[in-house]
CSV table of C-alpha atoms in Angstrom, one decimal:
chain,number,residue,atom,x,y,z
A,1,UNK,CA,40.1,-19.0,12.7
A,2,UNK,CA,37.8,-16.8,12.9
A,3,UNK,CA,34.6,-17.1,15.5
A,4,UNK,CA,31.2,-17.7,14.8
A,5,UNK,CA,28.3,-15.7,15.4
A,6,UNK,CA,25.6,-15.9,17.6
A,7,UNK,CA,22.7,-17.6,16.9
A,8,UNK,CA,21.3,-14.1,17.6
A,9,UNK,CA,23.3,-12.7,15.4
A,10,UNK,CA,22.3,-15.1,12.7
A,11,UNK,CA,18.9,-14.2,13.6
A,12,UNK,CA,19.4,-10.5,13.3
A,13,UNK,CA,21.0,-11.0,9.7
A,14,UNK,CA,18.3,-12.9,8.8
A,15,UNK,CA,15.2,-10.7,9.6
A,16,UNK,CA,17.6,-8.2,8.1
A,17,UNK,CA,17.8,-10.2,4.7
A,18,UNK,CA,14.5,-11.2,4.4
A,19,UNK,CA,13.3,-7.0,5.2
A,20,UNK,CA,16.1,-6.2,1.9
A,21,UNK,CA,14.5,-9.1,-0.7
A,22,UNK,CA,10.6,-7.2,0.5
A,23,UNK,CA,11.9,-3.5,0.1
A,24,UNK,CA,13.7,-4.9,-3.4
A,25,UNK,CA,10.4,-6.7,-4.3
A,26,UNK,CA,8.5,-4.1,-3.7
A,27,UNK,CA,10.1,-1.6,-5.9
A,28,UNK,CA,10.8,-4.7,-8.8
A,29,UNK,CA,6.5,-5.3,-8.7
A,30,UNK,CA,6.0,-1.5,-8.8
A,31,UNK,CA,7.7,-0.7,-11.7
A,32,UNK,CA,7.2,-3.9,-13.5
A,33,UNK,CA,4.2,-5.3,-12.1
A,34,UNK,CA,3.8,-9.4,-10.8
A,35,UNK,CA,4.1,-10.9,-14.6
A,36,UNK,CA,6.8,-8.6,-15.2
A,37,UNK,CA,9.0,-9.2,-12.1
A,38,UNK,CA,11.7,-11.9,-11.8
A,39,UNK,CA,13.4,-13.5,-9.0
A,40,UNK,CA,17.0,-12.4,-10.5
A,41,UNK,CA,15.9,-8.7,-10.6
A,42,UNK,CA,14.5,-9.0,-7.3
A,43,UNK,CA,17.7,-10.4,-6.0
A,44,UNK,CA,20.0,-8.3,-7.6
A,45,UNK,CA,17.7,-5.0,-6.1
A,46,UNK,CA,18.3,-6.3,-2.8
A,47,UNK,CA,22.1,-7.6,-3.0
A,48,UNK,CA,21.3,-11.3,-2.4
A,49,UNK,CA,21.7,-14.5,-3.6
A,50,UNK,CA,18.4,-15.5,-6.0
A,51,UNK,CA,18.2,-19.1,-4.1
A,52,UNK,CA,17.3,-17.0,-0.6
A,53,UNK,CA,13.8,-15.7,-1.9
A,54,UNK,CA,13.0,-19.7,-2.1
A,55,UNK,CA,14.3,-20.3,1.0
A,56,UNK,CA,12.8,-17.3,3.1
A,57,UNK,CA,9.7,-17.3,0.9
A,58,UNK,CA,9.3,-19.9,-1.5
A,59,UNK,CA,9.1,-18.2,-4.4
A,60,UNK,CA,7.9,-15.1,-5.9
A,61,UNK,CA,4.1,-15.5,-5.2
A,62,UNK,CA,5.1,-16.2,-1.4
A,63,UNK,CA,7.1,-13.1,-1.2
A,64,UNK,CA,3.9,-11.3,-3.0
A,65,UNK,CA,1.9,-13.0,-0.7
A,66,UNK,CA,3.5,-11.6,2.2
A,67,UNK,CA,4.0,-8.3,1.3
A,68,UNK,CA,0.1,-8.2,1.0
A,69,UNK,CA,0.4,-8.9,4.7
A,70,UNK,CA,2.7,-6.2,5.2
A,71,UNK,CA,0.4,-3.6,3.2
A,72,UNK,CA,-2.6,-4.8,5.2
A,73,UNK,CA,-0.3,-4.0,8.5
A,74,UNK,CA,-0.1,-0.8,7.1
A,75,UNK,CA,-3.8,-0.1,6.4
A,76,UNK,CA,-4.7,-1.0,10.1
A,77,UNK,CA,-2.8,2.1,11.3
A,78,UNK,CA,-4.5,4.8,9.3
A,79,UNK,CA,-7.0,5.8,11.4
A,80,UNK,CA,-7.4,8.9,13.5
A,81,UNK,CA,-9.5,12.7,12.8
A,82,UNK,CA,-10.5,12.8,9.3
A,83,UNK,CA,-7.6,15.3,8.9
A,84,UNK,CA,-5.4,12.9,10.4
A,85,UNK,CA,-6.8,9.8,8.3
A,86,UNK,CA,-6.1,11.7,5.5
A,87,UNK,CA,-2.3,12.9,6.3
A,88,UNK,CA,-1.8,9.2,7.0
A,89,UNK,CA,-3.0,8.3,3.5
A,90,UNK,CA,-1.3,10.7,1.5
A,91,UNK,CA,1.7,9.5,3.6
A,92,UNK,CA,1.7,6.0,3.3
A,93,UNK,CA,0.9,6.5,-0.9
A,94,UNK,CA,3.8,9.0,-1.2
A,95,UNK,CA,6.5,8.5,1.3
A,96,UNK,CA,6.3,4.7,-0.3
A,97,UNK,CA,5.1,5.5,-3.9
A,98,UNK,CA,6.5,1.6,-4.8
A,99,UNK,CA,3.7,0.3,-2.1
A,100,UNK,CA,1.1,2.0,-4.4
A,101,UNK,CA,2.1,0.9,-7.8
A,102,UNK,CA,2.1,-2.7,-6.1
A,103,UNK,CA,-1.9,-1.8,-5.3
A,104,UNK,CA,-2.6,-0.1,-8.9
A,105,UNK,CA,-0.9,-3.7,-10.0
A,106,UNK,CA,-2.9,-5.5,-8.2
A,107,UNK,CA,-6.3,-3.6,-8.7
A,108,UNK,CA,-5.6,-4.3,-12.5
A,109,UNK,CA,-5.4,-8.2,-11.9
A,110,UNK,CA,-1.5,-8.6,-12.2
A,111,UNK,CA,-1.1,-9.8,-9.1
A,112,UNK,CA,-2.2,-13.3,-8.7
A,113,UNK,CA,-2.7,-15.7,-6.2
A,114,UNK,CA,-1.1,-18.7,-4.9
A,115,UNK,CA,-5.2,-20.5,-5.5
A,116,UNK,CA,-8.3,-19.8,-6.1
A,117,UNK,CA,-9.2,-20.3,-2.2
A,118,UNK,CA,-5.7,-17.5,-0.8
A,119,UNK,CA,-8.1,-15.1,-4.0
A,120,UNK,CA,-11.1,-16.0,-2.7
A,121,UNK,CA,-10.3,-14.9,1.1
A,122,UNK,CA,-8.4,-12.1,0.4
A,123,UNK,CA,-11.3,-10.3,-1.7
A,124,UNK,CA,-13.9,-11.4,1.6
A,125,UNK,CA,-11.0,-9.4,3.6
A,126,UNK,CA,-10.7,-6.7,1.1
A,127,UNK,CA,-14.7,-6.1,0.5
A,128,UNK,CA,-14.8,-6.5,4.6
A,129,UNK,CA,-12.5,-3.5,4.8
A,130,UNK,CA,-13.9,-1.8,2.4
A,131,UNK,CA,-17.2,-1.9,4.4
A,132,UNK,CA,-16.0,-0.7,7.4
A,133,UNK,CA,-14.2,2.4,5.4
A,134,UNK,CA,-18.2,3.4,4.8
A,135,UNK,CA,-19.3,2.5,7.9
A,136,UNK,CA,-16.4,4.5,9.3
A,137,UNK,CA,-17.3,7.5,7.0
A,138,UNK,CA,-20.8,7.0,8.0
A,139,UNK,CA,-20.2,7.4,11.6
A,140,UNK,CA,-17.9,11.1,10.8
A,141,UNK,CA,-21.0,11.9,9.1
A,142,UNK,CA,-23.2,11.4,12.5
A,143,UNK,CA,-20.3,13.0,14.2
A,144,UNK,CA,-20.7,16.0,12.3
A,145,UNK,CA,-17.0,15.4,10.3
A,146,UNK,CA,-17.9,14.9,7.0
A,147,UNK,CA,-21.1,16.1,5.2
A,148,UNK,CA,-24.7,14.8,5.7
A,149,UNK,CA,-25.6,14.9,2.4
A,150,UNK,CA,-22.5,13.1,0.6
A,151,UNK,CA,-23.6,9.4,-0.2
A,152,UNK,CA,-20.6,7.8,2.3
A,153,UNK,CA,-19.7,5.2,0.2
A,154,UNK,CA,-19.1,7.7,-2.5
A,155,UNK,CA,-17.1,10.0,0.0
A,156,UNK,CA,-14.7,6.7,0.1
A,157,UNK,CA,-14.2,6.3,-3.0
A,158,UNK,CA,-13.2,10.4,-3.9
A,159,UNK,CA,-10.6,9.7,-0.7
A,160,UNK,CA,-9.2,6.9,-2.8
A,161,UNK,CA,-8.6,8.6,-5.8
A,162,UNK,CA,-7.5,11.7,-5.2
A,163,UNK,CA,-4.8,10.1,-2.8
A,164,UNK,CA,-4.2,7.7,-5.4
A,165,UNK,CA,-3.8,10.4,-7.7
A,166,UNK,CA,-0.4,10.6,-7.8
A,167,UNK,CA,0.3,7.6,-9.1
A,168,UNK,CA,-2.5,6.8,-11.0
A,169,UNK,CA,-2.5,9.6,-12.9
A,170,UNK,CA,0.8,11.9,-12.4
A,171,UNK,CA,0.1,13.7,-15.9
A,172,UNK,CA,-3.4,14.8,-14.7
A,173,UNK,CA,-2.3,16.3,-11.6
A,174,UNK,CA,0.4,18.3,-12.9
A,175,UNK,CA,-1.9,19.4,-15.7
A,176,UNK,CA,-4.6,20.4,-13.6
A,177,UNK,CA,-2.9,21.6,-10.7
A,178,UNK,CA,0.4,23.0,-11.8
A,179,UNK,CA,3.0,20.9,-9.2
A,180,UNK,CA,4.3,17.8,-9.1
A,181,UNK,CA,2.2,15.0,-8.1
A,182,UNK,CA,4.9,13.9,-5.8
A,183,UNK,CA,5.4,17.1,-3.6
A,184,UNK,CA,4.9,18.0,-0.3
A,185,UNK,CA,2.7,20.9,-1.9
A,186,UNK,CA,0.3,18.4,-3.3
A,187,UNK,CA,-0.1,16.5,0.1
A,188,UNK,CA,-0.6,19.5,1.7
A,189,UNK,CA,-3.2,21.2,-1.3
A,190,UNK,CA,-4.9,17.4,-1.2
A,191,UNK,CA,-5.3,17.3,2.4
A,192,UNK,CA,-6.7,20.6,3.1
A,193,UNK,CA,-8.8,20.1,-0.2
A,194,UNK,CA,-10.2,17.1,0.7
A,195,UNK,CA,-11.5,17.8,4.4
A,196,UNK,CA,-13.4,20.8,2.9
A,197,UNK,CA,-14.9,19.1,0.3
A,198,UNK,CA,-15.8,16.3,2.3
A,199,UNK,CA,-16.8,18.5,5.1
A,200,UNK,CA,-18.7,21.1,3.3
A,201,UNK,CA,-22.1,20.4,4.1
């Protein structure tokens, strides 16, 4: 007979399980949005049985839920130089283009939530962060990083969509630019692109 494992081990497989069904949901909402998504394609992504997203999640909104949890982990380490913030952006949207299409999703209202209260905190969180990304580019202006004559909130918002870019609007970038959206030649052209423009002064 054969011995059984370690609660440990158990607990390993199971942080490893519930890290597959996220990467696979990730990648099923990205290409097919929240309404689009199902629990089968999510499973069959990630290898697993379709009864353990109820069980680790409860569902397909909890496992949306806590992949916005995830991305907002994610957000909380792009900081740095405004070359540096930048890199880390164009990293995070590209090295993880899934990720993205999950935010383009979700800025389009396909991604719902569990009530009106989980909607109504998460857009005081998301406006809150938003804030502080002006007030942030605010204080690069008084430190001489970014222009003094760009309107900050404005300065955001460029950041957003021209790292965004990729995936909003692959076509356009290619058009314009010649390479593909995708390419470490566009992160690099971006980057260096964006801390002049937002630097010229």
């Amino acid at each position: 007979m054969a011995a059984r494992r370690a609660p440990e081990e158990r607990g390993v497989a199971a942080a490893q399980t519930r890290e597959r069904i996220m990467e696979a949901a990730v990648a099923e909402f990205g290409a097919k949005g929240y309404a689009g998504a199902r629990t089968a394609g999510i499973a069959a992504r990630a290898g697993v049985n379709q009864q353990l997203i109820a069980y680790y999640f409860g569902g397909k909104q909890g496992l949306l839920d806590a992949l916005r949890e995830r991305w907002q982990e994610t957000e909380d380490t792009i900081e740095g130089s405004l070359d540096e913030t930048i890199g880390k952006a164009l990293d995070a949207t590209l090295d993880r283009p899934d990720w993205a299409r999950l935010l383009v999703w979700q800025a389009l209202g396909d991604c719902p939530f569990a009530d009106e209260a989980d909607g109504e905190r998460f857009a005081r969180s998301q406006r809150a962060r938003l804030a502080e990304g002006v007030e942030s580019m605010r204080r690069r202006q008084h430190d001489g990083e970014v222009s003094g004559e760009l309107d900050p909130a404005f300065a955001l918002l460029v950041t957003y969509a021209l790292v965004l870019a990729p995936i909003t609007m692959p076509q356009f970038v290619e058009g314009v630019l010649g390479m593909d959206p995708m390419s470490p030649e566009y992160r690099s052209r971006c980057r260096a692109e964006l801390v002049k423009l937002l630097g010229r002064g």
